[in-house]
PDB file of C-alpha atoms and ligand atoms in Angstrom:
ATOM      1  CA  MET Q 181      -8.861  34.478  -3.522  1.00 65.00           C
ATOM      2  CA  THR Q 182      -5.235  35.656  -5.078  1.00 72.00           C
ATOM      3  CA  GLU Q 183      -4.217  32.302  -7.604  1.00 80.00           C
ATOM      4  CA  LYS Q 184      -0.540  31.476  -7.091  1.00 89.00           C
ATOM      5  CA  THR Q 185       2.196  32.260  -9.494  1.00 94.00           C
ATOM      6  CA  TYR Q 186       4.725  29.714  -9.799  1.00 96.00           C
ATOM      7  CA  GLN Q 187       8.146  29.851 -11.616  1.00 97.00           C
ATOM      8  CA  GLU Q 188      10.742  27.554 -13.458  1.00 97.00           C
ATOM      9  CA  THR Q 189      13.443  26.325 -10.108  1.00 98.00           C
ATOM     10  CA  ILE Q 190      16.278  25.576 -10.472  1.00 98.00           C
ATOM     11  CA  PHE Q 191      15.543  21.784 -11.504  1.00 98.00           C
ATOM     12  CA  SER Q 192      14.976  23.600 -15.082  1.00 98.00           C
ATOM     13  CA  LYS Q 193      18.691  24.482 -15.057  1.00 98.00           C
ATOM     14  CA  ILE Q 194      19.385  21.054 -13.934  1.00 98.00           C
ATOM     15  CA  ILE Q 195      16.732  19.213 -16.994  1.00 98.00           C
ATOM     16  CA  ARG Q 196      18.768  22.148 -19.505  1.00 98.00           C
ATOM     17  CA  LYS Q 197      22.420  21.391 -18.384  1.00 98.00           C
ATOM     18  CA  GLU Q 198      22.449  24.753 -17.480  1.00 98.00           C
ATOM     19  CA  ILE Q 199      24.130  24.449 -14.145  1.00 97.00           C
ATOM     20  CA  PRO Q 200      25.800  21.228 -12.712  1.00 98.00           C
ATOM     21  CA  ALA Q 201      23.875  17.833 -11.379  1.00 98.00           C
ATOM     22  CA  ASP Q 202      24.433  13.909 -12.041  1.00 98.00           C
ATOM     23  CA  ILE Q 203      21.979  12.751 -14.653  1.00 98.00           C
ATOM     24  CA  VAL Q 204      21.068   9.738 -14.329  1.00 98.00           C
ATOM     25  CA  TYR Q 205      19.079   9.645 -16.354  1.00 98.00           C
ATOM     26  CA  GLN Q 206      17.379  11.313 -19.221  1.00 98.00           C
ATOM     27  CA  ASP Q 207      14.425  11.196 -22.633  1.00 98.00           C
ATOM     28  CA  GLU Q 208      12.396  14.209 -24.068  1.00 98.00           C
ATOM     29  CA  LEU Q 209      10.281  13.517 -21.547  1.00 98.00           C
ATOM     30  CA  VAL Q 210      11.445  13.118 -17.759  1.00 98.00           C
ATOM     31  CA  THR Q 211      14.766  13.611 -16.838  1.00 99.00           C
ATOM     32  CA  ALA Q 212      16.445  12.049 -13.752  1.00 99.00           C
ATOM     33  CA  PHE Q 213      19.341  13.011 -11.322  1.00 99.00           C
ATOM     34  CA  ARG Q 214      21.085  11.901  -7.990  1.00 98.00           C
ATOM     35  CA  ASP Q 215      19.223  14.493  -4.574  1.00 98.00           C
ATOM     36  CA  ILE Q 216      21.988  16.722  -3.696  1.00 98.00           C
ATOM     37  CA  SER Q 217      20.948  15.549  -0.200  1.00 98.00           C
ATOM     38  CA  PRO Q 218      20.027  12.162   0.308  1.00 98.00           C
ATOM     39  CA  GLN Q 219      18.165  10.021   2.792  1.00 97.00           C
ATOM     40  CA  ALA Q 220      19.322   7.122   1.749  1.00 97.00           C
ATOM     41  CA  LYS Q 221      21.489   4.985   0.005  1.00 98.00           C
ATOM     42  CA  THR Q 222      20.307   5.463  -3.134  1.00 98.00           C
ATOM     43  CA  HIS Q 223      18.010   8.379  -3.281  1.00 98.00           C
ATOM     44  CA  ILE Q 224      17.251   9.734  -7.061  1.00 99.00           C
ATOM     45  CA  LEU Q 225      14.891  12.424  -8.446  1.00 99.00           C
ATOM     46  CA  ILE Q 226      12.954  11.671 -11.106  1.00 99.00           C
ATOM     47  CA  ILE Q 227      10.821  15.463 -12.917  1.00 99.00           C
ATOM     48  CA  PRO Q 228       9.088  15.466 -15.765  1.00 98.00           C
ATOM     49  CA  ASN Q 229      10.503  18.049 -18.217  1.00 98.00           C
ATOM     50  CA  LYS Q 230       7.572  19.826 -18.845  1.00 98.00           C
ATOM     51  CA  PHE Q 231       7.208  22.493 -16.100  1.00 98.00           C
ATOM     52  CA  ILE Q 232       4.427  21.505 -13.711  1.00 98.00           C
ATOM     53  CA  PRO Q 233       4.662  23.417  -9.797  1.00 98.00           C
ATOM     54  CA  THR Q 234       2.470  20.579  -7.841  1.00 98.00           C
ATOM     55  CA  VAL Q 235       0.124  17.171  -8.081  1.00 98.00           C
ATOM     56  CA  ASN Q 236      -2.275  20.231  -8.316  1.00 98.00           C
ATOM     57  CA  HIS Q 237      -1.387  21.709 -10.890  1.00 98.00           C
ATOM     58  CA  VAL Q 238      -1.666  17.814 -13.048  1.00 98.00           C
ATOM     59  CA  THR Q 239      -4.566  17.546 -16.089  1.00 98.00           C
ATOM     60  CA  ALA Q 240      -5.121  14.280 -18.761  1.00 98.00           C
ATOM     61  CA  GLU Q 241      -2.731  15.954 -20.731  1.00 98.00           C
ATOM     62  CA  ASP Q 242       0.068  14.900 -18.587  1.00 98.00           C
ATOM     63  CA  GLU Q 243      -1.102  11.311 -18.662  1.00 98.00           C
ATOM     64  CA  GLN Q 244       2.167  10.017 -20.322  1.00 98.00           C
ATOM     65  CA  THR Q 245       4.816  11.540 -18.657  1.00 98.00           C
ATOM     66  CA  LEU Q 246       3.472  11.481 -15.710  1.00 98.00           C
ATOM     67  CA  GLY Q 247       3.175   7.198 -16.461  1.00 98.00           C
ATOM     68  CA  ARG Q 248       6.991   8.109 -17.627  1.00 98.00           C
ATOM     69  CA  LEU Q 249       8.006   8.278 -13.760  1.00 98.00           C
ATOM     70  CA  PHE Q 250       7.264   5.081 -13.714  1.00 98.00           C
ATOM     71  CA  THR Q 251       8.868   3.268 -16.340  1.00 98.00           C
ATOM     72  CA  ALA Q 252      12.218   5.239 -16.076  1.00 98.00           C
ATOM     73  CA  ALA Q 253      11.665   4.195 -12.099  1.00 99.00           C
ATOM     74  CA  ALA Q 254      11.814   1.342 -12.577  1.00 98.00           C
ATOM     75  CA  LYS Q 255      14.500   1.228 -15.582  1.00 98.00           C
ATOM     76  CA  ILE Q 256      16.483   3.299 -12.731  1.00 98.00           C
ATOM     77  CA  ALA Q 257      16.172   0.841 -10.145  1.00 98.00           C
ATOM     78  CA  GLN Q 258      17.390  -1.923 -12.220  1.00 98.00           C
ATOM     79  CA  ALA Q 259      20.333   0.052 -13.734  1.00 98.00           C
ATOM     80  CA  GLU Q 260      20.853   0.577  -9.869  1.00 98.00           C
ATOM     81  CA  GLY Q 261      20.932  -2.859  -8.515  1.00 98.00           C
ATOM     82  CA  ILE Q 262      18.368  -1.920  -5.546  1.00 98.00           C
ATOM     83  CA  ALA Q 263      15.253  -3.079  -7.174  1.00 98.00           C
ATOM     84  CA  GLU Q 264      15.021  -6.335  -6.094  1.00 98.00           C
ATOM     85  CA  ASN Q 265      15.484  -6.036  -3.063  1.00 98.00           C
ATOM     86  CA  GLY Q 266      12.573  -3.349  -3.355  1.00 98.00           C
ATOM     87  CA  TYR Q 267      12.592   0.675  -2.722  1.00 98.00           C
ATOM     88  CA  ARG Q 268      10.154   3.737  -2.216  1.00 98.00           C
ATOM     89  CA  LEU Q 269       8.867   6.161  -4.577  1.00 98.00           C
ATOM     90  CA  ILE Q 270       7.685   9.187  -2.597  1.00 98.00           C
ATOM     91  CA  VAL Q 271       5.766  12.214  -4.272  1.00 98.00           C
ATOM     92  CA  ASN Q 272       5.235  15.234  -2.136  1.00 98.00           C
ATOM     93  CA  CYS Q 273       2.786  18.023  -2.434  1.00 98.00           C
ATOM     94  CA  ASN Q 274       2.761  22.090  -0.777  1.00 98.00           C
ATOM     95  CA  GLN Q 275       3.237  22.586   2.722  1.00 97.00           C
ATOM     96  CA  HIS Q 276       1.605  19.737   4.593  1.00 97.00           C
ATOM     97  CA  GLY Q 277       3.183  17.250   2.015  1.00 97.00           C
ATOM     98  CA  GLY Q 278       6.445  18.532   2.518  1.00 97.00           C
ATOM     99  CA  GLN Q 279       6.842  19.671  -1.190  1.00 98.00           C
ATOM    100  CA  GLU Q 280      10.165  22.402  -0.954  1.00 98.00           C
ATOM    101  CA  VAL Q 281      10.641  22.640  -4.781  1.00 98.00           C
ATOM    102  CA  PHE Q 282       7.964  24.062  -6.986  1.00 98.00           C
ATOM    103  CA  HIS Q 283       8.279  21.331  -9.729  1.00 98.00           C
ATOM    104  CA  ILE Q 284       6.391  18.242  -9.404  1.00 98.00           C
ATOM    105  CA  HIS Q 285       9.110  15.598  -8.730  1.00 98.00           C
ATOM    106  CA  MET Q 286       9.449  12.064  -7.494  1.00 98.00           C
ATOM    107  CA  HIS Q 287      11.869   9.945  -5.405  1.00 98.00           C
ATOM    108  CA  LEU Q 288      13.201   6.859  -6.365  1.00 98.00           C
ATOM    109  CA  VAL Q 289      14.784   5.852  -2.546  1.00 98.00           C
ATOM    110  CA  GLY Q 290      16.407   2.690  -1.278  1.00 98.00           C
ATOM    111  CA  GLY Q 291      19.435   0.540  -1.738  1.00 98.00           C
ATOM    112  CA  GLU Q 292      19.261   0.293   3.006  1.00 98.00           C
ATOM    113  CA  PRO Q 293      15.543  -0.951   4.407  1.00 97.00           C
ATOM    114  CA  LEU Q 294      13.882   2.318   4.959  1.00 97.00           C
ATOM    115  CA  GLY Q 295      11.527   1.504   8.383  1.00 93.00           C
ATOM    116  CA  ALA Q 296       8.098   2.897   8.148  1.00 93.00           C
ATOM    117  CA  MET Q 297       6.987   4.842   5.543  1.00 90.00           C
ATOM    118  CA  LEU Q 298       5.390   8.128   7.435  1.00 88.00           C
ATOM    119  CA  GLU Q 299       6.606   9.119  11.188  1.00 82.00           C
ATOM    120  CA  LYS Q 300       4.359   7.678  14.291  1.00 79.00           C
ATOM    121  CA  LYS Q 301       2.439  10.814  15.786  1.00 78.00           C
TER     122      LYS Q 301
HETATM  123  P1  5GP V 231      10.574  18.080  -2.060  1.00 60.08           P
HETATM  124  O1  5GP V 231      11.527  18.424  -0.030  1.00 60.08           O
HETATM  125  O2  5GP V 231      10.581  19.342  -2.414  1.00 60.08           O
HETATM  126  O3  5GP V 231      10.279  16.890  -2.161  1.00 60.08           O
HETATM  127  O4  5GP V 231      12.074  17.953  -2.355  1.00 60.08           O
HETATM  128  C1  5GP V 231      12.787  18.513  -2.916  1.00 60.08           C
HETATM  129  C2  5GP V 231      14.287  17.599  -3.684  1.00 60.08           C
HETATM  130  O5  5GP V 231      15.248  18.107  -4.093  1.00 60.08           O
HETATM  131  C3  5GP V 231      15.266  17.458  -1.445  1.00 60.08           C
HETATM  132  O6  5GP V 231      15.695  16.598  -1.803  1.00 60.08           O
HETATM  133  C4  5GP V 231      16.661  18.411  -1.977  1.00 60.08           C
HETATM  134  O7  5GP V 231      17.873  17.889  -1.821  1.00 60.08           O
HETATM  135  C5  5GP V 231      16.349  18.236  -3.351  1.00 60.08           C
HETATM  136  N1  5GP V 231      17.535  19.833  -3.903  1.00 60.08           N
HETATM  137  C6  5GP V 231      16.931  20.610  -3.805  1.00 60.08           C
HETATM  138  N2  5GP V 231      17.625  21.459  -4.332  1.00 60.08           N
HETATM  139  C7  5GP V 231      18.406  20.391  -5.458  1.00 60.08           C
HETATM  140  C8  5GP V 231      19.550  20.815  -6.662  1.00 60.08           C
HETATM  141  O8  5GP V 231      19.535  22.041  -6.705  1.00 60.08           O
HETATM  142  N3  5GP V 231      20.240  19.737  -6.562  1.00 60.08           N
HETATM  143  C9  5GP V 231      19.420  18.887  -6.937  1.00 60.08           C
HETATM  144  N4  5GP V 231      19.977  17.311  -7.017  1.00 60.08           N
HETATM  145  N5  5GP V 231      18.755  17.834  -5.602  1.00 60.08           N
HETATM  146  C10 5GP V 231      18.187  19.647  -4.906  1.00 60.08           C
END
């Protein structure tokens, strides 16, 4: 089976500020910006600055970077005023996970009750 190849996505352009996005946080490892099509009152994407297409491509070398997704999420949730009521962090992988943009991203969603984690079958 031939290995699928992945190219940088629009998210790399957002990191480099080549295209506009509502960036709420950026440091040397991660960038966070508001989702263009929010699924809740607060919907922010937190992404590694390094191009990693899917969770299947994660290696031990990425542990510090991917850990930063969580520390950024905690800071952003505080700044957005949603930390105490709570929120959900979601990372989709490939087709069954519903991944559409092939640059790993953590969705931070909240600002209102979110309901069941998955649609009931
Ligand atoms: P996925 O389905 O891959 O987990 O999520 C991709 C997310 O990226 C979607 O929620 C979609 O609305 C968001 N998105 C796609 N393109 C852009 C864009 O150009 N700008 C922003 N801010 N969000 C985007």
